[in-house]
CSV table of C-alpha atoms and ligand atoms in Angstrom, one decimal:
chain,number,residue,atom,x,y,z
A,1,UNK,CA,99.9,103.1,107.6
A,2,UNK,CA,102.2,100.5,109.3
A,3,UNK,CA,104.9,101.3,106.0
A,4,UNK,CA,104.9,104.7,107.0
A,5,UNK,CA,105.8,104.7,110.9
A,6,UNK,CA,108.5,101.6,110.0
A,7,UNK,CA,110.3,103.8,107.3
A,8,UNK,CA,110.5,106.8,110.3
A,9,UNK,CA,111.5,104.6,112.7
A,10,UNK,CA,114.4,103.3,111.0
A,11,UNK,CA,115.2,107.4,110.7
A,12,UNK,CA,115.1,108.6,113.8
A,13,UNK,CA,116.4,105.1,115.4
A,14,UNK,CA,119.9,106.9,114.6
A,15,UNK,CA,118.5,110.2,116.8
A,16,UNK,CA,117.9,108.1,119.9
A,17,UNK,CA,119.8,109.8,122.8
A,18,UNK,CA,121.6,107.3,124.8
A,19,UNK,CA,120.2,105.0,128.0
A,20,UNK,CA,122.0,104.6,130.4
A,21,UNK,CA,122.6,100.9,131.5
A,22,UNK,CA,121.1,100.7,135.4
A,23,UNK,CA,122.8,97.7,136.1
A,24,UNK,CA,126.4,99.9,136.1
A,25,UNK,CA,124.6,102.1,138.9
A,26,UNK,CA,125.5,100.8,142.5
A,27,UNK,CA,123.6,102.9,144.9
A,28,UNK,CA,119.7,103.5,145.0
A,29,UNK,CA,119.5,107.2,144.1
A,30,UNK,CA,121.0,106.8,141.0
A,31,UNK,CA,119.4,103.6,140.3
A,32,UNK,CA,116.1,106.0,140.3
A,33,UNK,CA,117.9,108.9,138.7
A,34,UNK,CA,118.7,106.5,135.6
A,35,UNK,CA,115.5,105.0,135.8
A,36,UNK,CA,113.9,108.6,135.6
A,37,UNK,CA,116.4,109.1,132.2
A,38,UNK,CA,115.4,105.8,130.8
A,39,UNK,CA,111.4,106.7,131.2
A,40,UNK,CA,111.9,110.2,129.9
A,41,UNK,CA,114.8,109.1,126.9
A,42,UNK,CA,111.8,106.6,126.1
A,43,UNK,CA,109.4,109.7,126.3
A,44,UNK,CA,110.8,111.7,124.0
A,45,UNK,CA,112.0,108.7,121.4
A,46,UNK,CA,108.3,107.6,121.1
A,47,UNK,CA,107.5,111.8,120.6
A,48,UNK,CA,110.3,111.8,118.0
A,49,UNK,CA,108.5,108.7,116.3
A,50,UNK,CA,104.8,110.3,116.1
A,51,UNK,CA,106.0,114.0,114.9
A,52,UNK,CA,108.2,112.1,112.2
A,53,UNK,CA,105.6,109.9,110.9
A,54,UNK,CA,103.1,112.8,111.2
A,55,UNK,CA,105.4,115.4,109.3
A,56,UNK,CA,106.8,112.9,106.6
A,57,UNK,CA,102.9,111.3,105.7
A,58,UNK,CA,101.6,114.6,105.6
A,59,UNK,CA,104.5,116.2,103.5
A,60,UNK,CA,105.0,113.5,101.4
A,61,UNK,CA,109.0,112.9,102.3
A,62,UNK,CA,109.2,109.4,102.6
A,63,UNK,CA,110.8,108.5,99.0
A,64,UNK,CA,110.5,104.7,99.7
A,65,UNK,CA,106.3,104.1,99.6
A,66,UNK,CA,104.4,103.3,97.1
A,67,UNK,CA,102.4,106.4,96.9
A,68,UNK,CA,99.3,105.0,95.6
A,69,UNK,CA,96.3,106.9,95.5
A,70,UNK,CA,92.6,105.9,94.7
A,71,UNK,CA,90.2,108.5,93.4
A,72,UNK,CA,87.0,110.0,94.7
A,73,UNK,CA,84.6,111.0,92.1
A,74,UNK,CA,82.7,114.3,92.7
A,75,UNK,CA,80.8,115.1,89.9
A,76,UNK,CA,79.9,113.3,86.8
A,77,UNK,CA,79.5,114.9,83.3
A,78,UNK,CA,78.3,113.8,80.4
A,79,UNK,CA,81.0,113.4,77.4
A,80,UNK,CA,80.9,113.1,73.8
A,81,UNK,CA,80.9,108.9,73.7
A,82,UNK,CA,82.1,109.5,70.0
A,83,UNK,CA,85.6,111.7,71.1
A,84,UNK,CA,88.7,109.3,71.1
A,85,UNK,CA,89.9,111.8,73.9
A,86,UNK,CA,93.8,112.0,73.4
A,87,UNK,CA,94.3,115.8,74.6
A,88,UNK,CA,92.6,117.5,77.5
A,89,UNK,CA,92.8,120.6,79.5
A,90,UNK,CA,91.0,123.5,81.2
A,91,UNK,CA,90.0,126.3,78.9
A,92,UNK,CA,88.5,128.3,81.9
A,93,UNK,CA,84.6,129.3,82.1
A,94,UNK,CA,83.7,125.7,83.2
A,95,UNK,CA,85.3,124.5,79.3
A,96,UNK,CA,87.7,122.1,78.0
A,97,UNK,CA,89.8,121.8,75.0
A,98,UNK,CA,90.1,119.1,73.2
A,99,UNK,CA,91.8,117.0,70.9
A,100,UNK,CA,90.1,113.2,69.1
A,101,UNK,CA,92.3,111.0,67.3
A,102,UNK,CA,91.3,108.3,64.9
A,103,UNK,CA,91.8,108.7,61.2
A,104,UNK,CA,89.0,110.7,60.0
A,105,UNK,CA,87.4,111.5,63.2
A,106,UNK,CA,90.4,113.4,64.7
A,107,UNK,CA,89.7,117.1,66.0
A,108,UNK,CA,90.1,119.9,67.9
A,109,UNK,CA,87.3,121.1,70.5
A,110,UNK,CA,86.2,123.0,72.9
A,111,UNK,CA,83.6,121.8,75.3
A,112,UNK,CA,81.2,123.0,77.9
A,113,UNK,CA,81.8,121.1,81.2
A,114,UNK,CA,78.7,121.0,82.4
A,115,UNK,CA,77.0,119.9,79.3
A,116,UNK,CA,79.4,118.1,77.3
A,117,UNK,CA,78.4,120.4,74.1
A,118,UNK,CA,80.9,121.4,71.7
A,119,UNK,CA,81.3,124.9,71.5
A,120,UNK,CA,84.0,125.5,68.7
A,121,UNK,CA,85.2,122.3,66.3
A,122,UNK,CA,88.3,122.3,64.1
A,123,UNK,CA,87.6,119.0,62.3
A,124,UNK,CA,91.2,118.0,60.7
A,125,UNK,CA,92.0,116.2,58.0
A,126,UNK,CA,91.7,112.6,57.4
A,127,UNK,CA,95.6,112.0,57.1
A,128,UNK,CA,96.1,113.3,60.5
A,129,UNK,CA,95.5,111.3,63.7
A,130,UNK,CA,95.3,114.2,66.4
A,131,UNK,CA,97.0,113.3,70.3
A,132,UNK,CA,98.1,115.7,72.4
A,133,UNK,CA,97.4,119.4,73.2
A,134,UNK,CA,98.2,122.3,75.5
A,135,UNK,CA,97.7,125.9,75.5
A,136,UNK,CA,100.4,128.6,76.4
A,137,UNK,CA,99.0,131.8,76.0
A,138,UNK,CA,96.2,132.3,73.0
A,139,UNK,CA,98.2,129.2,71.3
A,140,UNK,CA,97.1,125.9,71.1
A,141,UNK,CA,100.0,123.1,70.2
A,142,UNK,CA,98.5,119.6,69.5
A,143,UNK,CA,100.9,116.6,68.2
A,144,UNK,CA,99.9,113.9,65.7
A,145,UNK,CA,100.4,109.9,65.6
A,146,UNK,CA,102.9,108.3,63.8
A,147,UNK,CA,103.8,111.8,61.9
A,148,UNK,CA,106.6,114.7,63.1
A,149,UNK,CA,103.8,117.2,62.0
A,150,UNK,CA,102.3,118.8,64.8
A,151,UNK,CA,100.1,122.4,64.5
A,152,UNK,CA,99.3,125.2,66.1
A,153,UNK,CA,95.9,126.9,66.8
A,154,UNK,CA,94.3,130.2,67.6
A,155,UNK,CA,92.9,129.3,71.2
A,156,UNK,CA,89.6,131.2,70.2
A,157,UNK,CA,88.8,130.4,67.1
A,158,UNK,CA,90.9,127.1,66.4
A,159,UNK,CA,92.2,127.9,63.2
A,160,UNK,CA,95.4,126.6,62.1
A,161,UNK,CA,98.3,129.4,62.7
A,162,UNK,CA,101.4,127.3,62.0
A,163,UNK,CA,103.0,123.8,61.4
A,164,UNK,CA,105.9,122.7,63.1
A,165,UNK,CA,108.3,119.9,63.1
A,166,UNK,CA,107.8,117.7,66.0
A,167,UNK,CA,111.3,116.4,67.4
A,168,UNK,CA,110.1,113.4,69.6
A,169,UNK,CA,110.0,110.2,68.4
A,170,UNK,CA,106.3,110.5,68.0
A,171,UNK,CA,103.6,112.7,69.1
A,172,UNK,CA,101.3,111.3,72.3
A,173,UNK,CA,101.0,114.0,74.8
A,174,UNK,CA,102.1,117.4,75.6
A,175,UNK,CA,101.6,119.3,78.4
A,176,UNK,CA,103.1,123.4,79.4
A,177,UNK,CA,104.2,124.4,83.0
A,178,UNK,CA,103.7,128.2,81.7
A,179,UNK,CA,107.4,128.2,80.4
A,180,UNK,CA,108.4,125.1,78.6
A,181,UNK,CA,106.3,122.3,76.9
A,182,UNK,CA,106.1,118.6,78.6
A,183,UNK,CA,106.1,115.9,75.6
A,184,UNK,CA,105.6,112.5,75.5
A,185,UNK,CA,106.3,109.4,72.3
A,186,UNK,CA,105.2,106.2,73.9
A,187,UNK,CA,108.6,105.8,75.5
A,188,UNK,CA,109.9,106.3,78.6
A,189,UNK,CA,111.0,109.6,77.8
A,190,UNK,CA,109.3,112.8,79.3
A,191,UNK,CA,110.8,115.4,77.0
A,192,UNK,CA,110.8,119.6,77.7
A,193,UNK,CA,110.4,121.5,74.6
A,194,UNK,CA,110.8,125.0,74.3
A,195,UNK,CA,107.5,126.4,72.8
A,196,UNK,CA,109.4,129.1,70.5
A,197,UNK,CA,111.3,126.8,68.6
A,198,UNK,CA,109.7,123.7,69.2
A,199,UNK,CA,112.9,122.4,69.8
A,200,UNK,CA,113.6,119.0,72.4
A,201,UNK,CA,115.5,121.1,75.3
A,202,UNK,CA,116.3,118.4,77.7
A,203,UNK,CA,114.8,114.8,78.9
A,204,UNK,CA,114.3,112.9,81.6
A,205,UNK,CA,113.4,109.0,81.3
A,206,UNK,CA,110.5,108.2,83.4
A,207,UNK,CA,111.2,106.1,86.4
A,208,UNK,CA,109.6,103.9,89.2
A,209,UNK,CA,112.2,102.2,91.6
A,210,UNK,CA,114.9,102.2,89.0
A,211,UNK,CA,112.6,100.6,85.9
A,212,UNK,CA,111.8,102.6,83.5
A,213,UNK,CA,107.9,103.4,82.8
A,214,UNK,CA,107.0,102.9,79.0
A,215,UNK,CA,103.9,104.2,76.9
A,216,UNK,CA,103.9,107.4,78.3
A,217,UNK,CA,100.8,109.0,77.1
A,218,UNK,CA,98.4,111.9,77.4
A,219,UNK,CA,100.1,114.6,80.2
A,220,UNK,CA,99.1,117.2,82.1
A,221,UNK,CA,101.0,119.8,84.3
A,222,UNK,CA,99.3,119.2,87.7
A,223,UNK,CA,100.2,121.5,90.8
A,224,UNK,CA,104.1,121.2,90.2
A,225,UNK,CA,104.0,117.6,88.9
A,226,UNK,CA,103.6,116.0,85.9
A,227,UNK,CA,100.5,113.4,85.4
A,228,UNK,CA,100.6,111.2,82.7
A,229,UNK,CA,98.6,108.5,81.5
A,230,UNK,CA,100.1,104.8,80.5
A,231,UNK,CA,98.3,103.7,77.6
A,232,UNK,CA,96.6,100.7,78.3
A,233,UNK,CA,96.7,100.6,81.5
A,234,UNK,CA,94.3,102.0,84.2
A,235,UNK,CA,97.1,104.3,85.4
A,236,UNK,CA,98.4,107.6,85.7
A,237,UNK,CA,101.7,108.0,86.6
A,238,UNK,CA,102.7,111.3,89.0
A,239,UNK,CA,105.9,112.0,87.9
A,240,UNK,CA,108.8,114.7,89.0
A,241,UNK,CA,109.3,117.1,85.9
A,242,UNK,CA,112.8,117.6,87.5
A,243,UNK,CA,114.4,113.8,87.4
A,244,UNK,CA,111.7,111.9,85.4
A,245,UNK,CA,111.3,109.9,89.2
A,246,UNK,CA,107.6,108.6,89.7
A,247,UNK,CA,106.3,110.4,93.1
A,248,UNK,CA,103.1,108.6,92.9
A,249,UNK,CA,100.4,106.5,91.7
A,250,UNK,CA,96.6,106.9,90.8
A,251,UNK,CA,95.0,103.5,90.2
A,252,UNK,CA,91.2,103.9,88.9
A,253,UNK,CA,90.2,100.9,87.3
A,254,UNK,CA,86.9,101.4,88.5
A,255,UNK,CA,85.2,104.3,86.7
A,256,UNK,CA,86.0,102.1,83.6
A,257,UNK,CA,84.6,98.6,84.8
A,258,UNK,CA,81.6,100.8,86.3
A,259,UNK,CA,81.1,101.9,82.6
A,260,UNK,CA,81.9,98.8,81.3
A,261,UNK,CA,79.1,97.1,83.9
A,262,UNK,CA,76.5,99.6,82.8
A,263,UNK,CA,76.6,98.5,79.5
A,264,UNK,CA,79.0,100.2,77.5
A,265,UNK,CA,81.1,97.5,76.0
A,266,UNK,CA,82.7,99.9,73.4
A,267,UNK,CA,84.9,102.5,75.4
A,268,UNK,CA,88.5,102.6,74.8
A,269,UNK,CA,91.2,103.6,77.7
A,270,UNK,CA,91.3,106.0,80.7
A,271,UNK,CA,93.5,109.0,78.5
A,272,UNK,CA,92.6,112.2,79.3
A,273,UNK,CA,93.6,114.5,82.1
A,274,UNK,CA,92.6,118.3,83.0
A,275,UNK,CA,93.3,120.6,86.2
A,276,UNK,CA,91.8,124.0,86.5
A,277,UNK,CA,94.1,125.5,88.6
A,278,UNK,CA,92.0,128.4,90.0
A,279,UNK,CA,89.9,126.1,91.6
A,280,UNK,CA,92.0,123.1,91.6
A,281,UNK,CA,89.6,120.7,89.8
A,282,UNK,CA,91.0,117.7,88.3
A,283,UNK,CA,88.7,116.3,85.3
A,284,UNK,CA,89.6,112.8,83.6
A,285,UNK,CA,87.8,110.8,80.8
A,286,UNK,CA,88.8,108.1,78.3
A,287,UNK,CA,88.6,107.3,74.6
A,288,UNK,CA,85.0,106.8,74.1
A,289,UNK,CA,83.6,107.3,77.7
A,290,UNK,CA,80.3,108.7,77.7
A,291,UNK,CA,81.3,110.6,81.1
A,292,UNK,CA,84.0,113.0,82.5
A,293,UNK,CA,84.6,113.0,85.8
A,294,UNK,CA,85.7,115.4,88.4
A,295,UNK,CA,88.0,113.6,90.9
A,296,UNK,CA,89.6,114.0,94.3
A,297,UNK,CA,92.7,111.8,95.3
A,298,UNK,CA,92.5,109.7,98.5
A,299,UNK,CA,95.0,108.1,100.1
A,300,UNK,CA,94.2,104.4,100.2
A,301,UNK,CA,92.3,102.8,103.7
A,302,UNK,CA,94.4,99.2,103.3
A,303,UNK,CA,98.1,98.6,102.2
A,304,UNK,CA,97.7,98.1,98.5
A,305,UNK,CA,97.6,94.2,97.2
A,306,UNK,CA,98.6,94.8,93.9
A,307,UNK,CA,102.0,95.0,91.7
A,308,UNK,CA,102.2,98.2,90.4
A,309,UNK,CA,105.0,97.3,88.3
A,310,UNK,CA,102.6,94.8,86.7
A,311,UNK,CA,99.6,97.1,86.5
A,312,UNK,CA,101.2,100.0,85.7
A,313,UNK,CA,104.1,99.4,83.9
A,314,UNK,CA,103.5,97.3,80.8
A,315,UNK,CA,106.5,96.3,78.6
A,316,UNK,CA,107.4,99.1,75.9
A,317,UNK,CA,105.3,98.4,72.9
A,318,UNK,CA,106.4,99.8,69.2
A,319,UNK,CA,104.4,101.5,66.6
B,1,NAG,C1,90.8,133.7,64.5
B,1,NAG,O1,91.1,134.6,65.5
B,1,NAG,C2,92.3,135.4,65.3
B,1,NAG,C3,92.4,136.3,66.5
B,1,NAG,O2,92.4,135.6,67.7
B,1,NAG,C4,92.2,136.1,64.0
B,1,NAG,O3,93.4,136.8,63.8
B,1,NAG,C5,92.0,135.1,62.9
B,1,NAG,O4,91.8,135.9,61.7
B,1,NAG,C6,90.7,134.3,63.2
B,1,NAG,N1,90.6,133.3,62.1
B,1,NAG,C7,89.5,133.0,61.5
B,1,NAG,C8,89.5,131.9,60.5
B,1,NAG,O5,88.4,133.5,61.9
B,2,NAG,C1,118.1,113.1,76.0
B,2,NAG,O1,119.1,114.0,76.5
B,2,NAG,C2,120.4,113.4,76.4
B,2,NAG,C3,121.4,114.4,77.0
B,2,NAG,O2,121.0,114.6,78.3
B,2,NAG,C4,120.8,113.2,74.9
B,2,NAG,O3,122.1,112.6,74.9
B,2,NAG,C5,119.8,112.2,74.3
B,2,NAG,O4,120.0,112.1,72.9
B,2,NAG,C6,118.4,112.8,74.5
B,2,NAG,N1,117.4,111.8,74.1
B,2,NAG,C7,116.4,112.1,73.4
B,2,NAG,C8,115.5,110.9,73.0
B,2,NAG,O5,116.1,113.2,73.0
């Protein structure tokens, strides 16, 4: 909190309305006259400070925190512990879609919330190491490792309706504001692709306080913002789809160590975001996890200790 009222008081120091100096004054009644101005120019400066440091905390101005958030887990659901989850979203009716990678294990699924059942299974074929996915419309589009090949599936019955040529470096995440697709390669670079012609339409390189934030992974499209997880890290990066500028930070590491500490020794990353908007539900999992969990942002309770730069932000790694 202290961060928050220093940063507005450097802002409105430059508001402050002038004192006037009492020792110029020679007689007594404007001796209290100016002491009556000092009290009330104090007044309203220490007014100016609250409603600044009210308005920008709870509108999010102040472009020079750390905006870190911890999470608040609200409900837990079980999760296929076999999915290496590298795309998720909200399918509506309480279901997810979802796309595994690994070489003969990759799919895409859709899966009952509540449950963790799948409901419909595209299993694809053993060449193909599935990663992202996003739905516009009845279309599903999913990208593929280490390949440009990326498909295209009927949202209902996830056949294969087309192949297209994937213009990122790579294919790790995608993600759809309704109008354009979000794409991600493991770099720095959040790309917009136009869902038409699959074509790269403009890019932004991701950015924290002027370094750039590598092994961009799974995305999702997230009230305005796009969310994106850094592989290997216990991170997901709130970023502006405007700039590329990071506006935030969720740092979780502790649904995986709880996971971890209840025995399962096996599970791979946090990857995996979803946001139903109607009821604005935020889901996240991991390659492997046993569990999905619905998830609240909370603003932290103590200034953060860590170095985001060295949680977050490892150095860019090359496949
Ligand atoms: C899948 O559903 C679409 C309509 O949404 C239909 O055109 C297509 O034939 C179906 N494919 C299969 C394999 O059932
Ligand atoms: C990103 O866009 C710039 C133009 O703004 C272009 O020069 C560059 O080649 C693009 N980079 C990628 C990786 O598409």
């Amino acid at each position: 909190m202290t961060r928050y009222y220093k940063s507005s008081g450097k802002k409105s120091v430059k508001r402050r309305p002038p004192i006037p100096n009492p020792t110029n004054l020679h007689d007594h009644t404007n001796y209290k006259m100016a002491a009556l101005l000092v009290s009330a120019a104090a007044f309203a400066y220490a007014l100016t400070l609250i409603f600044l440091s009210i308005s920008s905390n709870s509108l999010g101005l102040e472009p020079s925190i750390d905006r870190i958030y911890d999470v608040q887990v609200v409900n837990e659901f079980p999760h296929d512990p076999d999915a290496f989850t590298q795309g998720l979203l909200y399918a509506g009716n309480d279901a997810l879609f979802e796309s595994t990678g690994l070489y003969g294990h990759s799919s895409v699924r859709k899966v009952a919330i509540r449950t963790g059942k799948v409901e419909v299974m595209h299993k694809m074929d053993n060449s193909y190491f599935g990663e992202g996915l996003t739905l516009l419309g009845d279309r599903l589009f999913q990208v593929n490792w280490l390949t440009k090949t990326g498909f295209i599936y009927d949202r209902n019955n996830l056949s294969k309706v087309k192949i297209f040529n994937n213009q990122m470096k790579d294919g790790w995440g995608l993600a759809t504001d309704g109008q354009v697709l979000f794409g991600s390669d493991g770099t720095s670079t959040l790309y917009q692709i136009d869902p038409q012609t699959m074509k790269v339409v403009r890019n932004h390189t991701v950015k924290f306080k002027g370094d750039e934030v590598y092994n961009l992974n799974e995305l999702e499209f997230v009230a305005g913002e796009v969310w994106a997880n850094v592989w290997e890290t216990d991170c997901i990066a709130r970023i502006s789809g405007k700039d590329g500028l990071v506006l935030g930070w969720i740092y979780l590491p502790k649904l995986r160590k709880g996971l971890v500490a209840s025995g399962n020794s096996q599970i791979d990353v946090l990857n995996g975001i979803a946001w139903d908007q109607a009821q604005n539900r935020i889901f996240i999992t991991g390659k492997l996890w046993p569990k999905l969990y619905e998830i609240k942002l909370q603003r932290l309770k103590k200034p953060f200790k860590g170095d985001i730069k060295k949680l977050c932000m490892p150095p860019a790694v090359h496949f």
